[in-house]
Amino acid sequence: ASAPMSLLAMLRRSPSVPLIGRSALSSLTPCAPLRRVCQLRGQQLRPRSATSAGFCSSASTPAKSSLVAWCEANPMKLGIGIATVKTQVADLLTQTALEGKAFKDIDWRRNVVFTIFGFGYFGCAQYYLYVNLFSRWFAGAARFVNQPLSAKLRDYAGQRAAAAQILFDLLIHPQWVFPMYYTLKQAVGDFDSFVRSPWSVTKTAVGKYWKNNFDTTNEEGLLTDWIAFWKIWVVGDIIVFGFCPMWARLPVNHIFSFMYVCVLSFMRGS
């Protein structure tokens, strides 16, 4: 027993041999490796949890909502759906709010005219015209509308393309829109005659359109339908063809179209 005690005394007196403290001894215990592994795992997990939190916070504020994504992916369905409902509702609003009709007195045949016109022309035909044909006829239309305003001001070719689209819509487009509307209205109003003699009904409808707009004896004056059209669409076309991306072209167009259909229904619906 005296030998170990003398050896311990020598270790305490020798400056070259350090004493084994509690911290050093703890590293030699059987639990030390497990404790060390836990410490390392904790250091590895901390940054991962921070990264996950950052990911969750960015996911909670997505750049685009699912609704906008669907609109961009399905522009034709969106445009046709809005056009059909919008045109029908605009006529109903005109009959009830502007003309003061009770719901039981609504002219449903007239409303059918606007619903068909909304689906067939404002929806299907205008989508093909504004999105497909205008993109081919007016090169750079899609590129121009997707630029910021500062770039638009320097893009003279894009400005000319936008101006050409606006002039086309204001001066050429109505040349077949009005005859089509008058013909559809005449056909639905006198469907039996249209089945027996479609050309005769079409001729009568076009004659009414001509009288309302180009007959100098007309009490309403010349170009009545055209002037009402321009009052809404000059501003509308500048916004649609100058600032709207291609996927939003028809939806924004329908906002102005709703106002115009109310005017058309009030003027030529009865």
XYZ file of C-alpha atoms in Angstrom:
270
model
C 0.000 0.000 0.000
C 2.922 2.297 0.666
C 4.231 1.872 -2.904
C 1.146 3.258 -4.620
C 0.998 6.134 -2.140
C 4.618 7.064 -2.843
C 3.981 6.890 -6.592
C 0.996 9.225 -6.249
C 3.098 11.654 -4.211
C 5.729 11.689 -6.941
C 3.154 12.486 -9.599
C 1.822 15.387 -7.539
C 5.334 16.841 -6.996
C 6.523 16.379 -10.640
C 5.821 19.518 -12.771
C 6.261 17.598 -16.049
C 3.412 15.192 -15.400
C -0.012 16.868 -15.275
C -2.642 15.690 -12.927
C -5.641 13.936 -14.409
C -8.583 16.216 -13.627
C -12.275 15.608 -13.642
C -12.724 16.762 -17.248
C -10.049 14.423 -18.517
C -11.403 11.539 -16.518
C -14.872 12.186 -17.844
C -13.605 11.622 -21.370
C -12.439 8.194 -20.341
C -15.799 7.064 -18.993
C -17.894 4.595 -21.002
C -20.569 7.236 -21.688
C -18.123 9.699 -23.249
C -18.395 8.400 -26.834
C -22.192 8.525 -26.690
C -22.102 12.038 -25.238
C -19.742 13.144 -28.011
C -21.991 11.719 -30.720
C -24.993 13.558 -29.275
C -23.071 16.843 -29.274
C -22.045 16.390 -32.908
C -25.588 15.485 -33.936
C -26.914 18.564 -32.197
C -24.483 20.778 -34.106
C -25.530 19.194 -37.388
C -29.237 19.478 -36.745
C -29.273 23.153 -35.760
C -28.499 24.619 -39.201
C -30.863 22.156 -40.844
C -33.749 23.312 -38.712
C -32.965 26.918 -39.601
C -32.932 26.042 -43.284
C -36.256 24.278 -42.989
C -37.766 27.292 -41.274
C -36.540 29.536 -44.052
C -38.045 27.234 -46.653
C -41.397 27.190 -44.888
C -41.489 30.962 -44.619
C -40.772 31.352 -48.330
C -43.404 28.761 -49.188
C -45.979 30.624 -47.119
C -45.638 33.615 -49.434
C -45.729 32.084 -52.951
C -44.919 34.310 -55.887
C -48.157 33.441 -57.646
C -51.422 32.203 -56.293
C -52.934 29.022 -57.629
C -55.761 31.035 -59.208
C -53.387 33.171 -61.270
C -51.440 30.059 -62.257
C -54.647 28.410 -63.472
C -55.594 31.535 -65.446
C -52.219 31.551 -67.165
C -52.476 27.847 -67.964
C -56.082 27.991 -69.256
C -56.566 31.368 -70.986
C -59.084 30.098 -73.541
C -61.378 28.456 -70.981
C -61.155 31.546 -68.802
C -61.910 33.921 -71.661
C -64.867 31.981 -73.054
C -66.384 31.420 -69.620
C -66.144 35.073 -68.651
C -67.452 36.194 -72.051
C -70.555 34.031 -71.886
C -71.537 34.866 -68.315
C -70.594 38.519 -68.651
C -72.708 39.094 -71.753
C -75.771 37.390 -70.310
C -75.494 39.248 -66.996
C -74.956 42.575 -68.751
C -78.231 42.193 -70.646
C -80.115 41.119 -67.513
C -78.724 44.118 -65.656
C -79.777 46.415 -68.474
C -83.317 45.043 -68.576
C -83.840 45.194 -64.807
C -81.778 48.177 -63.646
C -81.841 50.517 -66.651
C -85.180 49.607 -68.220
C -86.921 48.922 -64.892
C -88.380 45.534 -65.783
C -89.491 43.098 -63.110
C -87.898 39.664 -63.204
C -91.114 38.116 -64.546
C -91.098 40.581 -67.439
C -87.563 39.862 -68.642
C -87.298 39.241 -72.371
C -85.560 35.866 -72.283
C -85.368 35.553 -76.049
C -83.417 38.783 -76.115
C -81.205 37.420 -73.335
C -80.563 34.281 -75.376
C -79.315 36.486 -78.215
C -76.727 38.078 -75.950
C -75.731 34.759 -74.374
C -75.104 33.154 -77.762
C -73.269 36.242 -78.977
C -71.179 36.268 -75.811
C -70.138 32.639 -76.192
C -69.710 32.502 -79.951
C -68.193 35.880 -80.710
C -66.962 37.603 -77.535
C -65.586 34.284 -76.290
C -64.448 31.978 -79.105
C -63.991 34.323 -82.076
C -62.374 37.155 -80.137
C -59.956 34.783 -78.423
C -58.780 33.560 -81.808
C -58.589 37.118 -83.130
C -56.899 38.851 -80.199
C -54.573 36.083 -79.025
C -53.775 33.968 -82.090
C -54.148 36.261 -85.103
C -52.934 39.483 -83.504
C -49.800 37.665 -82.314
C -49.056 36.703 -85.930
C -50.113 39.924 -87.618
C -48.413 42.261 -85.184
C -44.935 40.935 -84.482
C -43.611 41.690 -81.032
C -47.040 42.223 -79.460
C -46.445 39.703 -76.669
C -42.909 40.932 -76.050
C -44.054 44.562 -75.872
C -46.805 44.058 -73.290
C -44.498 42.027 -71.026
C -41.954 44.839 -70.774
C -41.864 47.421 -67.964
C -43.089 50.915 -68.798
C -39.561 52.316 -69.092
C -38.740 49.737 -71.773
C -42.049 50.353 -73.578
C -41.186 54.038 -73.949
C -37.995 53.114 -75.823
C -39.506 50.313 -77.920
C -40.751 52.194 -80.998
C -41.443 49.034 -82.985
C -43.598 47.722 -80.142
C -45.423 51.043 -79.944
C -46.240 50.860 -83.657
C -47.530 47.296 -83.223
C -49.729 48.354 -80.289
C -51.065 51.349 -82.252
C -51.850 49.105 -85.225
C -53.821 46.724 -83.007
C -55.774 49.609 -81.493
C -56.629 51.099 -84.898
C -57.624 47.686 -86.224
C -59.976 47.125 -83.311
C -61.528 50.587 -83.577
C -61.890 50.908 -87.362
C -61.938 47.441 -88.952
C -63.257 45.105 -86.274
C -66.717 46.774 -85.981
C -67.318 46.339 -89.712
C -68.327 42.729 -89.138
C -69.246 42.829 -85.430
C -72.332 44.996 -85.926
C -73.772 43.084 -88.923
C -73.244 39.809 -87.041
C -75.078 41.110 -83.976
C -77.986 42.502 -85.999
C -78.277 39.229 -87.923
C -78.238 37.082 -84.782
C -80.831 39.307 -83.137
C -83.074 39.147 -86.196
C -82.659 35.370 -86.509
C -83.537 34.639 -82.876
C -86.412 37.110 -82.930
C -87.900 35.541 -86.061
C -86.451 32.059 -85.994
C -89.120 30.442 -88.196
C -88.467 32.940 -90.972
C -84.733 32.438 -90.587
C -85.128 28.670 -91.041
C -87.266 29.169 -94.160
C -85.185 31.953 -95.690
C -81.925 32.770 -93.894
C -80.745 35.115 -96.634
C -83.916 37.201 -96.415
C -83.571 37.564 -92.637
C -79.884 38.439 -92.981
C -80.702 41.074 -95.593
C -83.316 42.615 -93.294
C -80.863 42.688 -90.384
C -78.080 44.317 -92.400
C -80.602 46.847 -93.696
C -81.447 47.849 -90.124
C -77.762 48.231 -89.315
C -77.237 50.415 -92.373
C -80.211 52.614 -91.559
C -79.111 53.120 -87.950
C -75.610 54.200 -88.933
C -75.398 55.460 -92.528
C -78.849 56.786 -93.401
C -78.752 60.593 -93.419
C -82.459 60.719 -92.569
C -81.942 58.780 -89.353
C -82.974 60.875 -86.339
C -80.165 59.424 -84.229
C -77.542 60.691 -86.653
C -74.739 58.970 -88.505
C -72.524 56.223 -87.066
C -74.603 55.918 -83.911
C -73.404 52.410 -83.079
C -69.813 53.261 -83.938
C -69.695 56.355 -81.739
C -71.069 54.405 -78.770
C -68.435 51.752 -79.474
C -65.588 54.289 -79.585
C -66.621 55.981 -76.340
C -65.683 52.835 -74.437
C -63.110 51.121 -76.601
C -60.652 53.942 -77.256
C -59.566 53.803 -73.615
C -60.209 50.075 -73.349
C -58.014 49.175 -76.312
C -55.137 51.345 -75.108
C -55.115 49.413 -71.829
C -55.683 45.977 -73.374
C -53.168 46.202 -76.217
C -50.665 48.435 -74.511
C -50.332 47.033 -71.014
C -51.984 43.611 -70.552
C -49.949 40.378 -70.851
C -51.312 37.956 -73.417
C -52.971 35.633 -70.886
C -54.863 38.585 -69.337
C -55.826 40.234 -72.617
C -59.318 38.762 -72.849
C -60.193 38.941 -69.122
C -59.382 42.663 -69.034
C -61.111 43.112 -72.366
C -64.262 41.658 -70.819
C -64.317 44.374 -68.166
C -64.764 47.007 -70.847
C -66.925 44.650 -72.882
C -69.355 44.362 -69.966
C -69.881 48.120 -70.045
C -70.255 48.108 -73.807
C -72.765 45.230 -73.816
C -74.906 47.213 -71.376
C -74.851 50.117 -73.832
C -75.570 47.846 -76.805
C -78.393 46.105 -74.971
C -79.932 49.434 -74.016
C -79.629 50.849 -77.540
C -80.358 47.801 -79.716
C -81.633 45.076 -77.411
C -85.368 45.594 -77.721
